[in-house]
């Protein structure tokens, strides 16, 4: 019965069950009981005949055996299908909502909501509640009596992230995820080497990295000859009458120090290898840290947790490394803390969150380098809560990603100083994989031009500067698009785009949501601009469906058990059988009665 996941499947099994064998078994049981009663009566007769007093048997004194028979037997059998929640709570298949007359939440919305739910981290949690609204909608909302104004931010990225932060409650393990299902088509224009992409529902624009001083990237095998070995490779940065060079010898640290000395004080020299990023002020480890329940890139938070974690310039350098050395491959591993219940569901959630973090960092590398990384060059791994070692503490030191570079090569990045494009040289197998005086040609950055949802947009540097700098914290609105500059990128969000928020928890919780101080169950479903689902947990698993549309504006949302949630239940088929029978005393067989009478001389005295 392990494959039974819905009641209708169980019902089909019941239709084919044959209970005749159960009834037959019960009937044979009655016959066996009657046989045992008859054998008992015969045994009494033998004892009465063999037991004598003064030479006479007890039969002769008038004792008789007792005889019994079943007067009737009522036999019944039944088969029942039982379904029980593992947590021993009842299943409530209530009808949640009916937005059939609401022009904001139509068939397409519910189709997109279903798709968003499959992408959300909330699918691994016990309790879920969904809130959806347009980016342009701003209402007062309260969740378990905590009130705030949703979408109050003027920008785009912060509009969503600040709403999630208001909804999130670390103290009570209330988590939040957002999914923006935006089907608007983006046609990009990259003539000025801008990276224009759609990312999580936003149009994101990243400007190219530009340098006007000579830059070089030296790639070296990570094997070094002893100090002062005459065979040690000589790396040249500048030729001519006053050449600048250094030896690759002893180890990476010594070689890097020699490179800095040779390049002079007017340039920067940074080493990169599997151990980290080596700047003159110290080493940065290849790690980035995240807030609880988060996977957004927040440099201030990360360096606040660990000051030697990578910052913007370090991530830009990693991106340049990947762009300039096409043979380089990396691994990004995501981790979480161990907060939440010690259940498989929570472990699955943390694995999914770890993967989201690794993917978010990969996307950050692509934006920093304004290019797309092929999947073959980046391995994404999640190890979930493996660093927690069984602890459920909300430990910020293990909520991170870790980047792994191959250990067989070391890199040195030069920017400015003595290095020249014509003079720099390294003997094989060492090589300058990148060497340019100036890359500003063609990398003009702004203006931004793209076609989105069939409409062309062009934002000049002046447009962006006037809109963002005059607005609060680089947040504004340009035509139909909310605009914001965050982490050096431009984020645009269309005012008509619907944002889906998934509030969830690893525990069974009731989530009380009010819109403008009105309970979500009481809001006018025909006019509301905010969709609020029923709370879905082990008490109530609800599945919205748009397949029952009748005509253009009729929507039926049926209550049924989602197969995905059926795993939370134990289902079994059980058989029950019962019998009711009446046993009465009956006279002995007539032949036996005549024999007893002959022994007693015709008298028929019954025993007392």
XYZ file of C-alpha atoms in Angstrom:
608
model
C 0.000 0.000 0.000
C 3.030 2.282 -0.053
C 2.082 3.622 -3.502
C -1.369 4.870 -2.425
C -1.275 8.675 -2.341
C -4.881 9.810 -2.785
C -8.290 8.710 -1.573
C -9.546 7.942 -5.074
C -6.680 5.490 -5.563
C -7.670 3.756 -2.347
C -11.315 3.712 -3.393
C -10.465 1.937 -6.639
C -8.703 -0.750 -4.652
C -11.746 -1.194 -2.414
C -13.986 -1.758 -5.441
C -11.965 -4.842 -6.331
C -11.774 -6.344 -2.851
C -13.554 -9.767 -2.451
C -14.863 -10.200 1.127
C -16.397 -13.656 0.477
C -13.345 -15.370 1.950
C -13.855 -13.427 5.185
C -17.524 -14.481 5.382
C -16.670 -18.115 4.591
C -14.060 -18.160 7.325
C -16.575 -16.855 9.846
C -19.177 -19.447 8.815
C -16.659 -22.269 9.183
C -15.886 -20.871 12.609
C -19.551 -21.309 13.618
C -19.520 -24.929 12.398
C -16.332 -25.626 14.324
C -17.857 -24.157 17.496
C -20.963 -26.361 17.138
C -18.768 -29.438 16.744
C -16.917 -28.596 19.952
C -20.249 -28.197 21.807
C -21.463 -31.592 20.573
C -18.175 -33.252 21.600
C -18.582 -31.741 25.061
C -22.091 -33.203 25.414
C -20.859 -36.692 24.416
C -18.024 -36.406 26.947
C -20.616 -35.591 29.668
C -22.681 -38.638 28.641
C -19.670 -40.965 28.933
C -18.754 -39.621 32.363
C -22.343 -39.962 33.611
C -22.505 -43.570 32.407
C -19.175 -44.527 33.925
C -19.659 -42.867 37.277
C -21.543 -45.295 39.594
C -23.037 -45.104 43.034
C -24.098 -48.334 44.757
C -23.667 -50.136 41.503
C -25.797 -47.736 39.467
C -24.575 -45.158 36.937
C -25.512 -41.521 37.277
C -27.645 -41.951 34.189
C -29.744 -44.479 36.097
C -30.190 -41.931 38.851
C -31.701 -39.514 36.258
C -28.683 -37.283 35.391
C -28.565 -36.218 31.765
C -25.921 -34.417 29.696
C -26.616 -30.863 28.447
C -27.024 -30.186 24.736
C -26.625 -26.749 23.073
C -27.029 -25.404 19.535
C -26.692 -22.045 17.729
C -30.134 -20.627 17.130
C -28.870 -18.104 14.530
C -25.629 -16.395 13.410
C -25.306 -12.872 11.934
C -22.071 -12.583 9.947
C -20.773 -9.261 8.551
C -17.504 -8.083 6.957
C -16.244 -4.672 5.885
C -13.201 -3.043 4.313
C -12.166 0.468 5.292
C -9.600 2.951 3.949
C -7.776 4.886 6.613
C -5.598 7.959 6.131
C -3.802 9.577 9.029
C -1.408 12.501 9.274
C 1.955 11.409 10.647
C 1.861 14.236 13.167
C -1.530 12.914 14.332
C -3.519 15.976 13.340
C -6.677 16.172 11.299
C -6.760 17.041 7.631
C -8.968 19.985 6.783
C -9.948 20.103 3.123
C -11.629 23.475 3.287
C -12.272 25.677 0.274
C -9.840 28.579 0.601
C -10.690 31.399 -1.719
C -12.735 32.438 -4.718
C -11.379 35.322 -6.761
C -13.514 34.572 -9.805
C -14.594 38.201 -10.295
C -11.235 39.806 -9.517
C -9.557 41.297 -12.588
C -6.147 41.415 -10.880
C -5.987 37.742 -9.937
C -7.117 35.841 -13.003
C -6.327 32.466 -14.557
C -2.817 33.512 -15.585
C -2.073 34.655 -12.051
C -2.974 31.290 -10.531
C -1.019 29.447 -13.206
C 2.015 31.605 -12.418
C 1.471 31.209 -8.680
C 1.588 27.439 -9.060
C 4.830 27.740 -11.042
C 6.293 30.117 -8.451
C 5.448 27.746 -5.619
C 7.448 24.977 -7.283
C 10.499 27.266 -7.378
C 10.163 28.574 -3.850
C 12.139 27.289 -0.873
C 8.846 27.111 1.023
C 7.967 23.800 -0.653
C 10.228 22.063 1.884
C 8.493 23.603 4.929
C 5.592 22.424 7.084
C 3.734 25.745 7.198
C 3.223 27.967 4.163
C 1.276 31.098 3.377
C 1.325 33.051 0.143
C 0.891 36.783 -0.366
C 0.958 38.265 -3.864
C 0.505 41.752 -5.246
C 1.683 44.064 -8.011
C 4.914 45.975 -7.571
C 2.880 49.198 -7.639
C 0.540 48.103 -4.828
C 1.258 49.406 -1.347
C -0.994 48.444 1.555
C -0.827 48.169 5.325
C -0.368 44.552 6.279
C 0.042 42.717 9.553
C 1.360 39.221 10.164
C 0.599 37.839 13.626
C 0.004 41.424 14.839
C 3.286 42.781 13.405
C 2.232 45.678 11.156
C 4.103 47.388 8.322
C 3.503 49.006 4.951
C 4.196 46.594 2.149
C 6.170 47.886 -0.879
C 6.812 51.236 0.797
C 10.296 51.494 -0.750
C 10.551 53.673 -3.856
C 13.226 51.565 -5.513
C 13.007 48.189 -7.212
C 15.378 45.728 -5.541
C 14.867 47.177 -2.066
C 11.096 47.230 -2.570
C 11.130 43.426 -2.562
C 13.999 42.803 -0.137
C 12.692 45.222 2.514
C 9.246 43.615 2.327
C 10.802 40.205 2.922
C 12.753 41.596 5.854
C 9.553 42.957 7.414
C 7.816 39.609 6.988
C 10.728 37.558 8.289
C 10.870 36.766 12.031
C 14.064 35.069 13.121
C 12.939 34.714 16.737
C 9.957 32.559 15.807
C 11.623 30.817 12.831
C 9.362 32.537 10.307
C 11.099 32.478 6.931
C 10.286 34.297 3.696
C 11.077 33.660 0.063
C 9.989 35.618 -3.009
C 9.481 34.544 -6.603
C 8.659 36.994 -9.394
C 7.035 35.311 -12.376
C 7.480 37.872 -15.143
C 6.694 36.729 -18.678
C 7.584 40.059 -20.270
C 10.177 39.608 -22.998
C 13.499 41.446 -22.788
C 15.339 42.321 -25.994
C 18.742 43.632 -25.012
C 21.091 46.035 -26.716
C 24.730 45.391 -25.786
C 26.426 47.648 -28.343
C 28.207 49.478 -25.520
C 29.160 46.206 -23.777
C 26.568 46.525 -21.067
C 25.284 43.277 -19.610
C 21.466 43.464 -19.738
C 19.702 40.406 -18.340
C 16.525 39.294 -16.626
C 17.290 38.018 -13.153
C 14.595 36.859 -10.716
C 11.990 39.098 -12.367
C 14.198 42.199 -12.549
C 15.836 43.733 -15.592
C 19.446 44.072 -14.437
C 22.039 46.236 -16.146
C 25.752 45.882 -15.330
C 28.370 48.236 -16.713
C 31.641 46.782 -18.012
C 34.893 46.869 -16.063
C 37.071 49.624 -17.499
C 40.783 50.281 -16.946
C 42.864 53.061 -18.453
C 46.193 51.915 -17.034
C 48.063 48.891 -18.378
C 46.747 45.661 -16.915
C 48.261 42.220 -17.070
C 47.259 38.814 -15.723
C 50.121 36.372 -15.266
C 49.341 32.651 -15.015
C 52.024 30.377 -13.546
C 52.198 26.660 -12.681
C 52.311 26.356 -8.890
C 55.758 24.748 -8.846
C 58.798 26.802 -7.800
C 62.560 26.290 -7.988
C 64.756 26.988 -4.957
C 65.841 30.534 -4.179
C 68.733 31.741 -6.393
C 68.466 28.714 -8.655
C 69.871 29.898 -12.026
C 67.139 27.955 -13.843
C 64.331 29.921 -12.149
C 62.134 31.647 -14.792
C 62.672 35.389 -15.259
C 59.425 37.375 -15.647
C 59.776 40.697 -17.500
C 57.396 43.619 -16.904
C 59.223 46.297 -18.856
C 62.050 46.226 -21.356
C 64.383 48.924 -22.633
C 67.296 50.649 -20.929
C 65.759 50.308 -17.482
C 64.104 46.872 -17.547
C 61.846 45.657 -14.760
C 61.748 41.965 -14.027
C 61.591 39.416 -11.218
C 62.294 35.748 -10.618
C 59.691 33.050 -10.109
C 61.396 31.210 -7.261
C 61.088 29.704 -3.759
C 57.282 29.915 -3.400
C 54.264 31.999 -4.361
C 54.622 34.465 -1.471
C 58.248 35.240 -2.315
C 57.500 35.553 -6.050
C 54.539 37.862 -5.374
C 56.705 40.096 -3.151
C 59.332 40.302 -5.906
C 56.641 41.214 -8.458
C 55.422 44.091 -6.266
C 58.942 45.437 -5.891
C 59.580 45.239 -9.619
C 56.299 46.920 -10.601
C 56.906 49.908 -8.344
C 54.801 51.933 -5.948
C 52.552 53.511 -8.601
C 50.766 50.283 -9.456
C 48.911 47.516 -7.671
C 49.881 43.857 -7.675
C 47.508 41.196 -6.353
C 48.077 37.467 -6.114
C 45.298 34.904 -6.550
C 45.514 31.180 -5.882
C 43.595 28.380 -4.227
C 44.385 29.799 -0.782
C 42.792 33.185 -1.435
C 43.389 36.702 -2.737
C 46.705 38.155 -1.585
C 46.775 41.941 -1.364
C 49.534 44.042 0.144
C 47.364 44.588 3.218
C 46.713 40.905 3.794
C 44.977 37.799 2.458
C 41.259 37.487 1.697
C 39.714 34.044 2.024
C 37.474 32.897 -0.818
C 34.303 32.978 1.288
C 31.141 35.080 1.375
C 28.598 35.159 4.226
C 24.800 35.444 4.299
C 22.104 36.560 6.707
C 19.717 34.063 8.285
C 17.305 32.618 5.716
C 18.872 34.816 2.992
C 20.759 34.356 -0.240
C 21.105 37.970 -1.391
C 24.565 39.483 -1.938
C 25.170 41.940 0.913
C 28.845 42.912 1.108
C 28.433 44.891 4.309
C 26.904 41.927 6.112
C 29.523 39.469 4.844
C 32.560 41.506 5.894
C 30.797 42.249 9.174
C 30.769 38.520 9.919
C 34.347 37.985 8.752
C 36.511 40.960 7.858
C 38.803 38.937 5.592
C 35.977 37.581 3.422
C 35.863 38.770 -0.185
C 34.562 42.282 -0.931
C 33.489 43.945 -4.191
C 37.009 44.460 -5.555
C 37.916 40.862 -4.743
C 34.838 39.472 -6.503
C 35.570 41.713 -9.498
C 39.082 40.271 -9.608
C 37.711 36.708 -9.515
C 35.365 37.621 -12.375
C 38.254 39.048 -14.408
C 40.202 35.874 -13.771
C 37.377 33.776 -15.214
C 36.870 36.110 -18.159
C 40.555 36.363 -19.092
C 41.484 32.710 -18.601
C 38.856 30.656 -20.472
C 40.459 27.412 -19.256
C 39.835 28.236 -15.577
C 37.090 26.269 -13.806
C 35.876 26.802 -10.251
C 33.627 25.197 -7.656
C 31.187 27.165 -5.502
C 29.835 25.365 -2.429
C 26.898 26.693 -0.405
C 26.376 26.137 3.334
C 23.720 26.952 5.938
C 23.546 26.819 9.700
C 21.599 24.048 11.441
C 18.628 26.127 12.614
C 15.223 24.500 12.316
C 13.838 21.115 13.254
C 15.987 17.993 13.109
C 13.911 16.541 10.266
C 14.533 15.403 6.715
C 12.345 18.263 5.491
C 14.534 20.820 7.246
C 17.691 19.182 5.925
C 16.220 19.328 2.398
C 15.374 22.995 2.928
C 18.933 23.791 4.006
C 20.337 21.958 1.000
C 18.106 24.005 -1.288
C 19.101 27.227 0.495
C 22.789 26.354 0.208
C 22.338 25.845 -3.534
C 20.532 29.191 -3.861
C 23.479 30.891 -2.166
C 26.004 29.254 -4.484
C 23.947 30.247 -7.540
C 23.577 33.811 -6.255
C 27.354 34.146 -5.991
C 27.802 32.742 -9.510
C 25.369 35.396 -10.768
C 27.361 38.061 -8.916
C 30.538 36.928 -10.703
C 28.759 37.198 -14.056
C 27.552 40.724 -13.342
C 30.979 41.818 -12.097
C 32.558 40.484 -15.276
C 29.618 41.421 -17.571
C 29.664 37.986 -19.173
C 27.882 34.645 -18.874
C 29.684 31.689 -17.341
C 29.169 28.386 -19.086
C 27.877 25.640 -16.787
C 30.941 23.556 -17.622
C 33.161 26.158 -15.957
C 31.339 26.458 -12.650
C 30.376 23.513 -10.449
C 27.578 24.360 -8.010
C 27.504 22.251 -4.828
C 25.379 22.467 -1.702
C 26.375 20.907 1.596
C 23.475 22.398 3.539
C 23.919 22.249 7.291
C 26.967 19.949 7.198
C 29.148 22.465 9.065
C 26.642 22.718 11.937
C 27.679 19.318 13.346
C 24.209 18.728 14.738
C 23.846 22.180 16.331
C 20.595 24.083 15.765
C 22.211 27.454 16.526
C 21.755 30.348 14.092
C 25.487 30.584 13.490
C 26.465 33.351 11.018
C 29.998 31.937 10.668
C 28.829 28.916 8.688
C 26.130 30.581 6.553
C 28.374 31.062 3.551
C 29.673 30.032 0.177
C 33.197 28.903 -0.492
C 34.988 29.268 -3.827
C 37.573 26.662 -4.782
C 40.212 27.376 -7.430
C 42.471 24.685 -8.898
C 45.690 24.322 -6.921
C 47.911 23.673 -9.925
C 48.117 27.330 -11.028
C 48.839 30.687 -9.355
C 47.941 34.104 -10.765
C 49.350 37.623 -10.390
C 47.258 40.631 -11.474
C 49.057 43.877 -12.397
C 47.319 47.257 -12.710
C 49.455 50.288 -13.589
C 53.009 50.771 -12.430
C 56.011 49.667 -14.517
C 54.285 46.976 -16.572
C 53.921 47.710 -20.292
C 52.061 45.894 -23.040
C 55.106 45.813 -25.354
C 57.672 44.886 -22.716
C 55.907 42.307 -20.506
C 56.913 38.717 -21.171
C 57.014 35.345 -19.375
C 58.744 32.152 -20.531
C 56.473 29.137 -21.046
C 54.715 27.433 -19.361
C 54.219 30.785 -17.591
C 52.162 33.268 -19.622
C 50.389 36.613 -19.568
C 46.832 35.512 -20.439
C 45.747 39.176 -20.529
C 47.803 42.268 -21.328
C 46.209 45.562 -22.421
C 47.012 49.257 -22.065
C 43.422 50.522 -22.118
C 40.080 48.737 -22.606
C 37.790 51.776 -22.515
C 37.167 51.707 -26.291
C 33.722 50.168 -26.837
C 33.073 49.937 -23.107
C 31.207 53.219 -22.923
C 28.647 52.062 -20.367
C 25.632 54.368 -20.333
C 23.244 55.093 -21.995
C 21.084 52.066 -21.302
C 18.946 50.902 -24.208
C 16.691 47.870 -24.230
C 13.292 46.705 -25.437
C 11.063 45.257 -22.742
C 7.485 44.046 -23.028
C 7.381 45.431 -26.571
C 8.432 48.936 -25.545
C 11.845 50.513 -26.140
C 13.585 52.268 -23.251
C 16.624 54.528 -23.407
C 18.116 56.036 -20.270
C 21.074 58.354 -20.684
C 23.673 59.031 -18.046
C 21.878 62.291 -17.310
C 18.530 60.493 -16.957
C 19.991 58.026 -14.514
C 21.934 60.657 -12.598
C 19.007 63.041 -12.273
C 16.521 60.335 -11.328
C 18.615 58.360 -8.899
C 20.720 61.054 -7.286
C 17.739 63.319 -6.675
C 15.783 60.416 -5.209
C 16.222 58.809 -1.843
C 19.277 56.525 -1.753
C 19.481 56.022 -5.546
C 15.882 54.826 -5.812
C 13.338 56.274 -8.198
C 10.874 55.522 -10.992
C 11.559 55.936 -14.697
C 8.366 55.766 -16.721
C 6.681 52.421 -15.815
C 9.828 51.029 -14.239
C 10.915 51.242 -10.637
C 14.662 51.872 -10.733
C 17.468 51.457 -8.238
C 21.246 51.216 -8.218
C 22.341 48.447 -5.880
C 25.772 46.793 -5.641
C 26.817 48.945 -8.647
C 24.062 47.490 -10.890
C 20.813 49.019 -12.140
C 17.676 47.092 -11.204
C 14.399 47.785 -13.019
C 11.000 46.357 -11.995
C 7.845 46.944 -14.035
C 4.972 48.423 -12.034
C 2.543 45.742 -13.295
C 4.781 42.828 -12.317
C 3.288 40.602 -9.617
C 5.527 39.662 -6.723
C 4.800 36.420 -4.862
C 5.893 36.175 -1.235
C 6.030 32.788 0.477
C 6.000 32.916 4.270
C 6.943 29.555 5.714
C 8.184 27.729 8.781
C 9.634 24.366 9.739
C 6.982 24.161 12.456
C 3.207 23.885 12.359
C 2.034 27.466 12.805
C -1.072 29.543 12.340
C -0.354 32.744 10.420
C -2.844 35.550 10.982
C -2.658 38.063 8.120
C -4.621 41.294 7.941
C -4.817 43.769 5.079
C -5.570 47.326 6.181
C -6.586 45.941 9.599
C -9.092 43.545 8.012
C -8.718 39.781 8.378
C -7.643 38.167 5.112
C -10.666 35.849 5.236
C -12.986 38.877 5.290
C -11.479 41.013 2.543
C -13.527 41.608 -0.566
C -12.220 39.028 -3.005
C -13.673 40.933 -5.976
C -11.788 44.178 -5.380
C -8.710 43.388 -3.272
C -5.276 44.156 -4.742
C -3.546 41.713 -2.387
C -3.931 37.947 -2.675
C -3.611 36.028 0.593
C -3.825 32.244 0.556
C -5.037 30.044 3.365
C -2.344 28.822 5.714
C -1.142 25.452 4.458
C 0.367 23.080 6.971
C -0.225 19.553 8.252
C -3.698 20.728 9.250
C -4.568 21.946 5.790
C -2.908 21.178 2.494
C -4.657 23.046 -0.287
C -4.045 22.951 -3.979
C -5.104 25.859 -6.203
C -5.996 24.906 -9.732
C -7.092 26.936 -12.724
C -8.152 23.964 -14.863
C -11.854 24.367 -13.940
C -12.395 27.728 -15.628
C -15.906 28.118 -16.985
C -15.993 30.841 -19.604
C -13.823 33.929 -19.506
C -14.192 35.078 -15.897
C -15.191 32.043 -13.844
C -12.600 30.488 -11.561
C -13.082 27.483 -9.350
C -10.422 26.634 -6.802
C -10.917 23.097 -5.599
C -9.803 21.655 -2.293
C -7.822 18.471 -2.743
C -4.732 16.798 -1.434
C -1.612 17.602 -3.436
C 0.360 14.436 -4.260
C 3.484 16.256 -3.084
C 1.929 16.658 0.340
C 0.554 13.099 0.415
C 3.935 11.975 1.651
C 3.037 13.601 4.938
C 0.343 10.984 5.464
C 0.082 7.275 6.259
C -2.598 5.499 4.218
C -3.725 1.901 4.755
C -6.507 -0.487 3.766
C -7.916 -2.413 6.723
C -10.453 -5.273 6.869
C -12.941 -5.764 9.712
C -15.238 -8.704 10.288
C -17.789 -9.412 13.001
C -20.233 -12.159 14.053
C -23.223 -12.209 16.393
C -24.661 -15.680 17.376
C -27.244 -16.939 19.957
C -26.727 -20.268 21.697
C -29.778 -22.123 23.292
C -30.269 -25.336 25.248
C -31.873 -28.181 23.232
C -33.245 -31.579 24.345
C -31.060 -34.656 23.862
C -31.556 -36.835 20.808
C -34.763 -38.926 21.097
C -32.912 -42.275 20.852
C -30.660 -41.300 23.755
C -33.649 -40.146 25.776
C -35.430 -43.523 25.221
C -32.299 -45.420 26.304
C -32.062 -43.407 29.519
C -35.720 -44.069 30.243
C -35.155 -47.828 29.878
C -32.387 -47.649 32.461
C -34.536 -45.819 34.966
C -37.574 -47.956 34.503
C -39.510 -45.368 32.539
C -39.053 -42.452 34.924
C -37.637 -39.198 33.547
C -36.136 -37.359 36.482
C -34.090 -34.317 35.520
C -30.987 -33.243 37.407
C -31.088 -30.134 39.506
